Amino acid sequence: MSEIDSHAVAAPREIELKLECASPDLTALAAHPRLQGAEHAEPELLVTTYYDTPAQDLRAAGLTLRVRNQGGRHIQTVKAGSGGVGLFDRAEWETEIAGEAPDPAAWAETAADKVLRKADAPLERLFSTRITRRVIPVEQGASRILVTLDEGCVESPAGDAPICELELEIAEGEAGDLFALAQILAETVPLRLSATAKSGRGFALVDGTSPTVVKAEPVELPEEASAGEVFRRVARACLRHLRLNETAFLASHAPEALHQMRVSLRRLRSALSLFAPMLDGDPRAVSFGDEIKRVTEPFGHARNLDVFLGDTLPSLAKQRPDDADLVAVRELAEAERAKAYEGVLAILESPQWRGLIIDVAGWIEAGAWATQDPAAEDGRAFAAQVLDRARDRLKKRGRGLKKLDPHTRHRARIAAKKLRYGAEFFAGLYTKKKARRRQDTFGAALSDLQDHLGTLNDLETARSMMESLGGPPMPGPDDEGTRELLVAAAEARAELLDVKPFWR
């Protein structure tokens, strides 16, 4: 349990949607018909300094402490947590103080108090942001929304970085209207869900890091969470995983970033499938799953070429060092990968892609599913039903694994993957020591099975890839190595089914 969770402090909530864009786009937005009066909005300079202990105890607890100079007034703010990528739904404690230095009396009734008392260390300046801000009130649906155009930079001893953001904050109304307005504005200029808050950009400078590849993180869940709350947190985590790696891929074209993007999308589609009994009354759940699969189909081809070039060909080259055909195959594969990457980048830069992700995020926060009875069901009871079904599906599809044809074996692999994702999604509901031990055992057995099935699938993909590129034949599906993998996979499945489920 984090410091925030264990220190229950009532606080006002801040609900805002952050979107990234380029400086020229921000200028174009100011002229948008929905932002009438933007040209008359008085620009305001905001200089904000962020503080933490030398060990960054506040950051570790999911908190930020800042002091903002706003027209000669000094506003001290503590923020706790985040609703996920793009949409920020946070506890916020804001107090006007006398000067630039943080005031302990102003954080005494916030979540920061316990952390700083325990740390017993002085605060130090980490970085500052210097932002020119314009705020335009907009009526959207039944809501009043404050549209903020922010342009400036984050400054730190390690260097500076530009900031160009659009923020939509609810003054009165519902989260759904935030996303409706965002889609309207996104039809005019390229907007992406923000991957990080301004503080996150500052910490990246302090850490000396550029956009990096990240793996899926555990989903924090209150033990008493409803099925709907679990789904929302899981789906938010999937979008965050996606956007962070999308940012890294756009910056570096790193194969691992593409891989993690695909993992995030598979996890999101698995969540839509696993939570189907709860989402059944909302037709958009199915349509989103189908649309994500359709739009991102080229990602799979690019990733298969990455594996072929990074794993398959080097392995074959060691076995056949004098095979000149492999050199020609590599050249063809590299050309094909370059073309595939161009396709991936074209998708990521398209308005359809950006709109789809904003649309999915809006549905997660304010879709019809959230108001239906199944969403209020006890999360643990729902999790047990879902995981039981996923385990039974794997048990059924994996029967006679050693003799299954590649297509049927692939279906068993998908069942194993969904069970693993489901186990990860719901893990936070089971925090007692006994359940944790069972989770570790269950996860290890499931990981072994997935590894063997994944290797078998990679072999099938490599055979198909080699054939399409006109390369030399690879070992057939009945070779000794494949048979050994099938035996290992069957044994791993048997071991997994012997493990007592941690959710029971």
Short mmCIF file of C-alpha atoms in Angstrom, two decimals:
data_model
loop_
_atom_site.label_atom_id
_atom_site.label_comp_id
_atom_site.label_asym_id
_atom_site.label_seq_id
_atom_site.Cartn_x
_atom_site.Cartn_y
_atom_site.Cartn_z
CA MET A 1 0.00 0.00 0.00
CA SER A 2 1.41 3.39 -0.93
CA GLU A 3 1.87 6.31 1.42
CA ILE A 4 -1.10 7.97 -0.26
CA ASP A 5 -3.41 5.03 0.37
CA SER A 6 -2.34 4.56 3.95
CA HIS A 7 -2.75 8.25 4.80
CA ALA A 8 -6.40 8.94 4.09
CA VAL A 9 -6.78 12.69 3.73
CA ALA A 10 -9.89 14.19 2.20
CA ALA A 11 -9.02 16.52 -0.67
CA PRO A 12 -10.61 18.35 -3.57
CA ARG A 13 -10.39 16.50 -6.88
CA GLU A 14 -8.87 17.90 -10.06
CA ILE A 15 -10.21 16.33 -13.26
CA GLU A 16 -8.45 17.42 -16.42
CA LEU A 17 -7.57 16.03 -19.82
CA LYS A 18 -4.08 16.76 -21.14
CA LEU A 19 -3.22 16.59 -24.83
CA GLU A 20 0.10 17.16 -26.58
CA CYS A 21 0.63 19.15 -29.74
CA ALA A 22 3.24 21.26 -31.54
CA SER A 23 3.61 25.02 -31.17
CA PRO A 24 2.07 25.88 -34.59
CA ASP A 25 -0.90 23.67 -33.72
CA LEU A 26 -1.45 25.57 -30.50
CA THR A 27 -1.60 28.78 -32.54
CA ALA A 28 -4.13 27.18 -34.88
CA LEU A 29 -6.24 26.04 -31.94
CA ALA A 30 -6.50 29.59 -30.66
CA ALA A 31 -8.42 30.40 -33.85
CA HIS A 32 -10.79 27.41 -33.58
CA PRO A 33 -14.51 28.36 -33.76
CA ARG A 34 -15.18 26.48 -30.52
CA LEU A 35 -12.61 28.65 -28.71
CA GLN A 36 -14.18 31.99 -29.44
CA GLY A 37 -12.54 34.70 -27.41
CA ALA A 38 -9.15 32.99 -27.31
CA GLU A 39 -7.55 35.96 -29.02
CA HIS A 40 -8.84 38.17 -26.21
CA ALA A 41 -7.73 35.85 -23.41
CA GLU A 42 -5.00 37.61 -21.49
CA PRO A 43 -1.77 35.55 -21.53
CA GLU A 44 -0.47 34.86 -18.04
CA LEU A 45 3.09 33.91 -17.12
CA LEU A 46 3.30 31.05 -14.61
CA VAL A 47 6.63 30.16 -13.01
CA THR A 48 6.39 26.97 -11.00
CA THR A 49 9.12 25.36 -8.93
CA TYR A 50 9.01 21.71 -7.85
CA TYR A 51 10.54 20.49 -4.61
CA ASP A 52 11.40 17.16 -3.02
CA THR A 53 13.83 15.67 -0.54
CA PRO A 54 17.30 14.62 -1.76
CA ALA A 55 16.04 11.01 -1.83
CA GLN A 56 12.86 12.10 -3.69
CA ASP A 57 10.58 10.63 -1.03
CA LEU A 58 7.53 12.52 -2.29
CA ARG A 59 8.02 11.23 -5.80
CA ALA A 60 8.36 7.67 -4.51
CA ALA A 61 5.02 8.08 -2.73
CA GLY A 62 3.32 9.35 -5.89
CA LEU A 63 3.22 12.97 -4.72
CA THR A 64 4.44 16.29 -6.06
CA LEU A 65 5.00 19.53 -4.15
CA ARG A 66 5.25 22.76 -6.07
CA VAL A 67 5.12 26.51 -5.51
CA ARG A 68 3.72 28.64 -8.34
CA ASN A 69 4.32 32.36 -8.79
CA GLN A 70 1.11 33.60 -10.36
CA GLY A 71 0.86 37.35 -10.78
CA GLY A 72 2.84 38.00 -7.60
CA ARG A 73 0.86 35.47 -5.56
CA HIS A 74 2.52 32.26 -4.38
CA ILE A 75 0.38 29.11 -4.52
CA GLN A 76 1.67 25.94 -2.89
CA THR A 77 0.15 22.72 -4.25
CA VAL A 78 0.44 19.06 -3.31
CA LYS A 79 -0.85 16.60 -5.91
CA ALA A 80 -1.40 12.91 -5.36
CA GLY A 81 -1.44 10.26 -8.02
CA SER A 82 -2.92 10.26 -11.49
CA GLY A 83 -5.94 8.79 -13.21
CA GLY A 84 -3.73 7.46 -15.96
CA VAL A 85 -2.48 8.66 -19.30
CA GLY A 86 -4.29 11.69 -20.70
CA LEU A 87 -6.98 11.97 -18.06
CA PHE A 88 -5.76 13.14 -14.67
CA ASP A 89 -8.16 12.68 -11.76
CA ARG A 90 -6.12 13.64 -8.73
CA ALA A 91 -6.32 14.67 -5.15
CA GLU A 92 -5.04 18.23 -4.93
CA TRP A 93 -4.32 20.46 -1.92
CA GLU A 94 -3.77 24.12 -2.82
CA THR A 95 -2.88 26.95 -0.43
CA GLU A 96 -1.66 30.50 -0.90
CA ILE A 97 1.57 31.10 1.02
CA ALA A 98 3.66 34.16 1.86
CA GLY A 99 6.73 33.58 -0.31
CA GLU A 100 8.61 31.34 -2.73
CA ALA A 101 9.81 28.81 -0.17
CA PRO A 102 7.49 25.87 0.64
CA ASP A 103 5.49 26.36 3.84
CA PRO A 104 5.21 23.32 6.19
CA ALA A 105 1.98 24.67 7.65
CA ALA A 106 0.40 24.52 4.19
CA TRP A 107 1.13 20.83 3.72
CA ALA A 108 0.28 19.84 7.30
CA GLU A 109 -3.19 18.58 6.32
CA THR A 110 -2.15 16.89 3.07
CA ALA A 111 -0.83 13.48 2.06
CA ALA A 112 2.68 14.98 1.93
CA ASP A 113 2.81 15.53 5.70
CA LYS A 114 3.35 11.91 6.72
CA VAL A 115 5.92 11.34 3.98
CA LEU A 116 7.99 14.39 4.90
CA ARG A 117 7.79 13.68 8.62
CA LYS A 118 9.07 10.17 8.04
CA ALA A 119 11.82 11.35 5.66
CA ASP A 120 12.98 14.05 8.10
CA ALA A 121 15.05 15.68 5.35
CA PRO A 122 15.21 19.18 3.89
CA LEU A 123 13.45 20.06 0.66
CA GLU A 124 15.46 21.07 -2.38
CA ARG A 125 14.61 22.64 -5.72
CA LEU A 126 14.48 20.09 -8.53
CA PHE A 127 13.28 22.01 -11.59
CA SER A 128 10.93 24.77 -12.71
CA THR A 129 8.44 25.32 -15.49
CA ARG A 130 7.95 28.67 -17.21
CA ILE A 131 4.62 28.68 -19.02
CA THR A 132 2.58 31.25 -20.92
CA ARG A 133 -1.05 30.30 -20.33
CA ARG A 134 -4.35 31.34 -21.89
CA VAL A 135 -7.64 30.07 -20.45
CA ILE A 136 -10.91 30.01 -22.43
CA PRO A 137 -14.21 28.88 -20.88
CA VAL A 138 -16.26 26.68 -23.24
CA GLU A 139 -19.76 25.24 -22.98
CA GLN A 140 -19.86 21.61 -24.14
CA GLY A 141 -23.01 19.56 -23.69
CA ALA A 142 -24.19 20.17 -20.16
CA SER A 143 -20.69 21.03 -18.98
CA ARG A 144 -18.59 24.12 -18.56
CA ILE A 145 -15.00 23.36 -19.47
CA LEU A 146 -11.89 25.47 -19.06
CA VAL A 147 -9.67 25.11 -22.12
CA THR A 148 -6.07 26.01 -21.34
CA LEU A 149 -3.38 26.65 -23.94
CA ASP A 150 0.07 26.20 -22.37
CA GLU A 151 3.36 26.95 -24.08
CA GLY A 152 6.77 27.24 -22.50
CA CYS A 153 9.51 25.03 -21.14
CA VAL A 154 10.74 23.06 -18.18
CA GLU A 155 14.09 24.27 -16.83
CA SER A 156 16.56 22.25 -14.78
CA PRO A 157 20.30 22.23 -14.03
CA ALA A 158 20.51 19.32 -16.49
CA GLY A 159 18.93 21.30 -19.33
CA ASP A 160 15.62 22.54 -20.70
CA ALA A 161 12.75 20.94 -22.64
CA PRO A 162 9.81 22.52 -24.48
CA ILE A 163 6.22 22.19 -23.28
CA CYS A 164 3.23 22.61 -25.58
CA GLU A 165 -0.06 21.34 -24.20
CA LEU A 166 -3.78 21.67 -24.37
CA GLU A 167 -5.61 21.09 -21.08
CA LEU A 168 -9.34 20.64 -20.68
CA GLU A 169 -10.57 20.90 -17.10
CA ILE A 170 -14.10 20.44 -15.82
CA ALA A 171 -15.44 23.52 -14.09
CA GLU A 172 -18.93 22.00 -13.99
CA GLY A 173 -20.17 18.83 -15.61
CA GLU A 174 -19.07 15.35 -16.69
CA ALA A 175 -15.87 13.73 -17.93
CA GLY A 176 -17.59 12.57 -21.13
CA ASP A 177 -17.90 16.16 -22.30
CA LEU A 178 -14.13 16.63 -21.95
CA PHE A 179 -13.55 13.92 -24.54
CA ALA A 180 -16.32 15.14 -26.82
CA LEU A 181 -14.68 18.56 -26.95
CA ALA A 182 -11.24 16.99 -27.39
CA GLN A 183 -12.45 15.09 -30.47
CA ILE A 184 -13.89 18.27 -31.96
CA LEU A 185 -10.58 20.09 -31.51
CA ALA A 186 -8.59 17.06 -32.74
CA GLU A 187 -10.36 17.30 -36.10
CA THR A 188 -8.46 20.56 -36.69
CA VAL A 189 -4.95 19.85 -35.36
CA PRO A 190 -2.98 16.73 -34.38
CA LEU A 191 -3.59 16.03 -30.70
CA ARG A 192 -2.35 13.06 -28.69
CA LEU A 193 -3.21 11.99 -25.19
CA SER A 194 -0.41 13.25 -22.98
CA ALA A 195 1.89 10.51 -21.76
CA THR A 196 3.17 12.49 -18.76
CA ALA A 197 2.35 15.49 -16.60
CA LYS A 198 4.63 18.54 -16.64
CA SER A 199 6.28 17.22 -13.49
CA GLY A 200 7.08 13.99 -15.35
CA ARG A 201 8.96 15.95 -18.00
CA GLY A 202 10.92 17.70 -15.28
CA PHE A 203 11.83 14.45 -13.58
CA ALA A 204 13.01 13.07 -16.94
CA LEU A 205 15.44 15.98 -17.20
CA VAL A 206 16.62 15.44 -13.62
CA ASP A 207 17.11 11.73 -14.33
CA GLY A 208 18.85 12.47 -17.62
CA THR A 209 16.47 10.22 -19.54
CA SER A 210 14.78 10.57 -22.92
CA PRO A 211 11.50 8.80 -23.80
CA THR A 212 12.23 5.19 -22.90
CA VAL A 213 10.68 1.80 -23.46
CA VAL A 214 8.61 0.66 -20.50
CA LYS A 215 7.00 -2.64 -19.59
CA ALA A 216 3.54 -3.09 -18.16
CA GLU A 217 3.35 -2.08 -14.51
CA PRO A 218 1.23 -3.72 -11.79
CA VAL A 219 -2.29 -2.31 -11.57
CA GLU A 220 -2.95 -0.77 -8.15
CA LEU A 221 -6.38 -1.84 -6.91
CA PRO A 222 -8.27 -1.22 -3.68
CA GLU A 223 -9.23 -4.61 -2.26
CA GLU A 224 -12.87 -3.52 -2.10
CA ALA A 225 -12.93 -2.31 -5.74
CA SER A 226 -16.00 -3.01 -7.85
CA ALA A 227 -15.72 -4.84 -11.17
CA GLY A 228 -16.16 -1.52 -12.97
CA GLU A 229 -13.40 0.18 -11.00
CA VAL A 230 -11.04 -2.73 -11.71
CA PHE A 231 -11.76 -2.52 -15.44
CA ARG A 232 -11.25 1.23 -15.54
CA ARG A 233 -7.90 1.01 -13.76
CA VAL A 234 -6.76 -1.89 -15.93
CA ALA A 235 -7.75 -0.12 -19.16
CA ARG A 236 -6.11 3.11 -18.03
CA ALA A 237 -2.90 1.21 -17.33
CA CYS A 238 -3.01 -0.33 -20.81
CA LEU A 239 -3.39 3.10 -22.42
CA ARG A 240 -0.54 4.50 -20.34
CA HIS A 241 1.66 1.56 -21.36
CA LEU A 242 0.73 2.22 -25.00
CA ARG A 243 1.31 5.97 -25.02
CA LEU A 244 4.65 5.86 -23.21
CA ASN A 245 5.98 3.34 -25.72
CA GLU A 246 4.40 5.15 -28.66
CA THR A 247 6.32 8.26 -27.59
CA ALA A 248 9.53 6.20 -27.34
CA PHE A 249 8.96 4.59 -30.74
CA LEU A 250 8.28 7.90 -32.47
CA ALA A 251 11.51 9.26 -30.98
CA SER A 252 13.78 6.27 -31.64
CA HIS A 253 12.06 3.64 -33.86
CA ALA A 254 13.33 1.11 -31.31
CA PRO A 255 12.10 -2.45 -31.98
CA GLU A 256 11.48 -3.01 -28.27
CA ALA A 257 9.20 0.05 -28.17
CA LEU A 258 7.16 -1.44 -31.01
CA HIS A 259 7.04 -4.74 -29.15
CA GLN A 260 5.78 -3.08 -25.97
CA MET A 261 3.17 -1.16 -27.96
CA ARG A 262 1.87 -4.48 -29.26
CA VAL A 263 1.89 -5.93 -25.74
CA SER A 264 -0.12 -2.97 -24.45
CA LEU A 265 -2.69 -3.38 -27.23
CA ARG A 266 -2.95 -7.13 -26.65
CA ARG A 267 -3.48 -6.46 -22.97
CA LEU A 268 -6.20 -3.92 -23.75
CA ARG A 269 -7.97 -6.28 -26.14
CA SER A 270 -7.65 -9.07 -23.57
CA ALA A 271 -9.21 -6.79 -20.96
CA LEU A 272 -12.15 -6.13 -23.30
CA SER A 273 -12.53 -9.90 -23.75
CA LEU A 274 -12.09 -10.89 -20.10
CA PHE A 275 -14.50 -8.21 -18.89
CA ALA A 276 -17.03 -9.02 -21.62
CA PRO A 277 -19.65 -10.32 -19.13
CA MET A 278 -19.65 -6.86 -17.53
CA LEU A 279 -19.40 -4.92 -20.81
CA ASP A 280 -22.00 -7.01 -22.66
CA GLY A 281 -24.64 -4.27 -22.59
CA ASP A 282 -22.31 -1.74 -24.26
CA PRO A 283 -21.82 -2.49 -27.99
CA ARG A 284 -18.80 -0.19 -28.20
CA ALA A 285 -16.73 -2.72 -26.26
CA VAL A 286 -16.79 -5.16 -29.18
CA SER A 287 -16.36 -2.46 -31.82
CA PHE A 288 -13.31 -1.03 -30.07
CA GLY A 289 -11.67 -4.45 -29.85
CA ASP A 290 -12.29 -5.10 -33.55
CA GLU A 291 -11.12 -1.64 -34.60
CA ILE A 292 -7.90 -1.84 -32.58
CA LYS A 293 -7.13 -5.22 -34.12
CA ARG A 294 -7.84 -3.97 -37.65
CA VAL A 295 -5.88 -0.73 -37.39
CA THR A 296 -2.81 -2.29 -35.79
CA GLU A 297 -2.49 -5.38 -37.99
CA PRO A 298 0.68 -3.95 -39.64
CA PHE A 299 2.33 -3.75 -36.21
CA GLY A 300 2.41 -7.56 -36.10
CA HIS A 301 4.16 -7.89 -39.45
CA ALA A 302 6.80 -5.36 -38.42
CA ARG A 303 7.35 -7.16 -35.12
CA ASN A 304 7.66 -10.56 -36.86
CA LEU A 305 10.39 -9.10 -39.06
CA ASP A 306 12.16 -7.77 -35.96
CA VAL A 307 12.20 -11.25 -34.43
CA PHE A 308 13.25 -12.83 -37.72
CA LEU A 309 16.17 -10.42 -38.13
CA GLY A 310 17.14 -10.27 -34.47
CA ASP A 311 16.78 -13.93 -33.47
CA THR A 312 16.06 -16.34 -36.30
CA LEU A 313 18.68 -15.30 -38.85
CA PRO A 314 21.56 -14.89 -36.35
CA SER A 315 20.81 -18.38 -35.01
CA LEU A 316 20.76 -19.86 -38.52
CA ALA A 317 23.97 -18.00 -39.43
CA LYS A 318 25.77 -19.72 -36.55
CA GLN A 319 24.53 -23.11 -37.75
CA ARG A 320 25.25 -22.37 -41.44
CA PRO A 321 28.20 -19.90 -41.56
CA ASP A 322 28.87 -20.55 -45.25
CA ASP A 323 25.28 -20.29 -46.48
CA ALA A 324 25.32 -17.35 -48.92
CA ASP A 325 21.52 -17.54 -49.27
CA LEU A 326 21.13 -16.19 -45.73
CA VAL A 327 22.90 -12.94 -46.70
CA ALA A 328 20.41 -12.36 -49.50
CA VAL A 329 17.52 -13.22 -47.20
CA ARG A 330 18.75 -10.69 -44.63
CA GLU A 331 18.87 -7.93 -47.24
CA LEU A 332 15.32 -8.74 -48.37
CA ALA A 333 14.09 -8.90 -44.77
CA GLU A 334 15.72 -5.56 -43.88
CA ALA A 335 14.08 -3.90 -46.88
CA GLU A 336 10.74 -5.44 -45.95
CA ARG A 337 11.14 -4.26 -42.35
CA ALA A 338 11.92 -0.71 -43.46
CA LYS A 339 8.70 -0.73 -45.48
CA ALA A 340 6.77 -2.21 -42.53
CA TYR A 341 8.10 0.48 -40.17
CA GLU A 342 6.99 3.16 -42.61
CA GLY A 343 3.53 1.64 -42.40
CA VAL A 344 3.56 1.69 -38.60
CA LEU A 345 4.70 5.32 -38.52
CA ALA A 346 2.00 6.29 -41.03
CA ILE A 347 -0.62 4.78 -38.72
CA LEU A 348 0.76 6.55 -35.64
CA GLU A 349 0.80 9.90 -37.43
CA SER A 350 -2.73 9.53 -38.82
CA PRO A 351 -5.67 11.47 -37.37
CA GLN A 352 -7.65 8.20 -37.34
CA TRP A 353 -5.19 6.65 -34.89
CA ARG A 354 -5.03 9.66 -32.61
CA GLY A 355 -8.81 9.97 -32.67
CA LEU A 356 -9.28 6.28 -31.91
CA ILE A 357 -7.09 6.47 -28.80
CA ILE A 358 -8.89 9.58 -27.52
CA ASP A 359 -12.21 7.87 -28.24
CA VAL A 360 -11.20 4.73 -26.35
CA ALA A 361 -9.98 6.83 -23.41
CA GLY A 362 -13.28 8.71 -23.31
CA TRP A 363 -15.25 5.47 -23.38
CA ILE A 364 -13.17 4.04 -20.53
CA GLU A 365 -13.99 7.07 -18.40
CA ALA A 366 -17.59 7.75 -19.39
CA GLY A 367 -18.92 4.83 -21.46
CA ALA A 368 -22.43 3.44 -21.02
CA TRP A 369 -20.97 0.30 -19.42
CA ALA A 370 -20.12 2.27 -16.26
CA THR A 371 -23.78 2.92 -15.42
CA GLN A 372 -24.93 -0.70 -15.81
CA ASP A 373 -25.51 -3.05 -12.90
CA PRO A 374 -22.63 -5.51 -13.62
CA ALA A 375 -20.10 -2.68 -13.13
CA ALA A 376 -21.14 -2.43 -9.48
CA GLU A 377 -20.48 -6.13 -8.80
CA ASP A 378 -17.88 -7.02 -6.18
CA GLY A 379 -14.48 -7.05 -7.88
CA ARG A 380 -13.18 -10.19 -6.18
CA ALA A 381 -16.30 -12.21 -6.98
CA PHE A 382 -16.12 -11.05 -10.59
CA ALA A 383 -12.39 -11.82 -10.79
CA ALA A 384 -12.90 -15.37 -9.53
CA GLN A 385 -15.51 -16.04 -12.23
CA VAL A 386 -13.35 -14.56 -14.98
CA LEU A 387 -10.18 -16.39 -13.94
CA ASP A 388 -12.02 -19.70 -13.51
CA ARG A 389 -13.36 -19.41 -17.06
CA ALA A 390 -9.93 -18.47 -18.44
CA ARG A 391 -8.30 -21.40 -16.65
CA ASP A 392 -10.96 -23.82 -17.92
CA ARG A 393 -10.49 -22.51 -21.47
CA LEU A 394 -6.76 -23.19 -21.31
CA LYS A 395 -7.38 -26.62 -19.83
CA LYS A 396 -9.72 -27.48 -22.70
CA ARG A 397 -7.68 -26.00 -25.54
CA GLY A 398 -4.42 -27.51 -24.31
CA ARG A 399 -5.59 -31.12 -24.20
CA GLY A 400 -3.25 -33.38 -26.15
CA LEU A 401 -0.86 -30.47 -26.58
CA LYS A 402 1.97 -32.63 -27.91
CA LYS A 403 -0.17 -33.67 -30.89
CA LEU A 404 -1.95 -30.41 -31.69
CA ASP A 405 -1.48 -28.84 -35.11
CA PRO A 406 0.07 -25.33 -35.17
CA HIS A 407 -3.28 -23.54 -35.57
CA THR A 408 -4.91 -25.31 -32.62
CA ARG A 409 -1.73 -24.92 -30.58
CA HIS A 410 -1.85 -21.18 -31.31
CA ARG A 411 -5.37 -21.06 -29.83
CA ALA A 412 -4.00 -22.71 -26.67
CA ARG A 413 -1.25 -20.08 -26.60
CA ILE A 414 -3.82 -17.27 -26.81
CA ALA A 415 -5.77 -18.88 -23.96
CA ALA A 416 -2.59 -19.02 -21.85
CA LYS A 417 -1.85 -15.39 -22.62
CA LYS A 418 -5.34 -14.25 -21.61
CA LEU A 419 -5.09 -16.20 -18.37
CA ARG A 420 -1.75 -14.58 -17.62
CA TYR A 421 -3.03 -11.10 -18.35
CA GLY A 422 -6.12 -11.75 -16.25
CA ALA A 423 -4.00 -12.97 -13.35
CA GLU A 424 -1.90 -9.79 -13.60
CA PHE A 425 -4.96 -7.53 -13.91
CA PHE A 426 -6.64 -8.89 -10.78
CA ALA A 427 -3.51 -9.52 -8.68
CA GLY A 428 -3.99 -6.32 -6.65
CA LEU A 429 -7.25 -7.66 -5.20
CA TYR A 430 -5.38 -10.47 -3.43
CA THR A 431 -2.72 -9.02 -1.18
CA LYS A 432 -2.49 -11.42 1.77
CA LYS A 433 0.73 -13.38 2.12
CA LYS A 434 -0.83 -16.72 1.25
CA ALA A 435 -2.43 -15.31 -1.89
CA ARG A 436 0.84 -13.62 -2.86
CA ARG A 437 2.76 -16.89 -2.54
CA ARG A 438 0.19 -18.64 -4.70
CA GLN A 439 0.41 -15.81 -7.24
CA ASP A 440 4.16 -16.28 -7.51
CA THR A 441 3.84 -20.04 -8.02
CA PHE A 442 0.97 -19.66 -10.46
CA GLY A 443 2.77 -16.92 -12.41
CA ALA A 444 5.99 -18.93 -12.70
CA ALA A 445 4.16 -22.01 -14.02
CA LEU A 446 2.15 -19.93 -16.48
CA SER A 447 5.28 -18.09 -17.63
CA ASP A 448 7.01 -21.41 -18.40
CA LEU A 449 4.05 -22.55 -20.48
CA GLN A 450 3.90 -19.25 -22.35
CA ASP A 451 7.63 -19.30 -23.06
CA HIS A 452 7.44 -22.77 -24.65
CA LEU A 453 4.32 -21.96 -26.66
CA GLY A 454 5.80 -18.63 -27.70
CA THR A 455 8.98 -20.29 -28.97
CA LEU A 456 6.90 -22.78 -30.96
CA ASN A 457 4.89 -19.94 -32.45
CA ASP A 458 8.06 -18.03 -33.36
CA LEU A 459 9.35 -21.12 -35.19
CA GLU A 460 6.16 -21.36 -37.23
CA THR A 461 6.33 -17.66 -38.03
CA ALA A 462 10.00 -17.97 -39.00
CA ARG A 463 9.26 -20.87 -41.36
CA SER A 464 6.53 -18.85 -43.03
CA MET A 465 8.78 -15.77 -43.20
CA MET A 466 11.67 -17.70 -44.73
CA GLU A 467 9.37 -19.20 -47.36
CA SER A 468 7.90 -15.79 -48.27
CA LEU A 469 11.43 -14.36 -48.69
CA GLY A 470 12.58 -17.26 -50.86
CA GLY A 471 15.22 -18.40 -48.38
CA PRO A 472 16.57 -21.89 -47.68
CA PRO A 473 14.16 -24.30 -45.97
CA MET A 474 14.13 -24.42 -42.18
CA PRO A 475 13.65 -27.52 -40.01
CA GLY A 476 10.10 -28.87 -40.37
CA PRO A 477 7.44 -29.04 -37.65
CA ASP A 478 8.45 -32.62 -36.81
CA ASP A 479 12.12 -31.99 -36.11
CA GLU A 480 13.63 -33.03 -32.79
CA GLY A 481 13.80 -29.50 -31.36
CA THR A 482 10.10 -28.92 -31.96
CA ARG A 483 9.20 -32.25 -30.38
CA GLU A 484 11.23 -31.37 -27.28
CA LEU A 485 9.45 -28.01 -27.00
CA LEU A 486 6.07 -29.72 -27.29
CA VAL A 487 6.95 -32.13 -24.49
CA ALA A 488 8.16 -29.25 -22.31
CA ALA A 489 4.99 -27.27 -23.04
CA ALA A 490 2.76 -30.21 -22.15
CA GLU A 491 4.64 -30.68 -18.88
CA ALA A 492 4.35 -26.97 -18.07
CA ARG A 493 0.60 -27.09 -18.71
CA ALA A 494 0.21 -30.07 -16.37
CA GLU A 495 2.21 -28.28 -13.66
CA LEU A 496 0.11 -25.15 -14.08
CA LEU A 497 -3.16 -27.04 -13.67
CA ASP A 498 -1.79 -28.61 -10.47
CA VAL A 499 -1.19 -25.18 -8.91
CA LYS A 500 -3.95 -24.03 -6.56
CA PRO A 501 -5.57 -20.87 -7.96
CA PHE A 502 -4.64 -17.82 -5.89
CA TRP A 503 -8.13 -16.36 -6.29
CA ARG A 504 -9.79 -19.23 -4.42
#
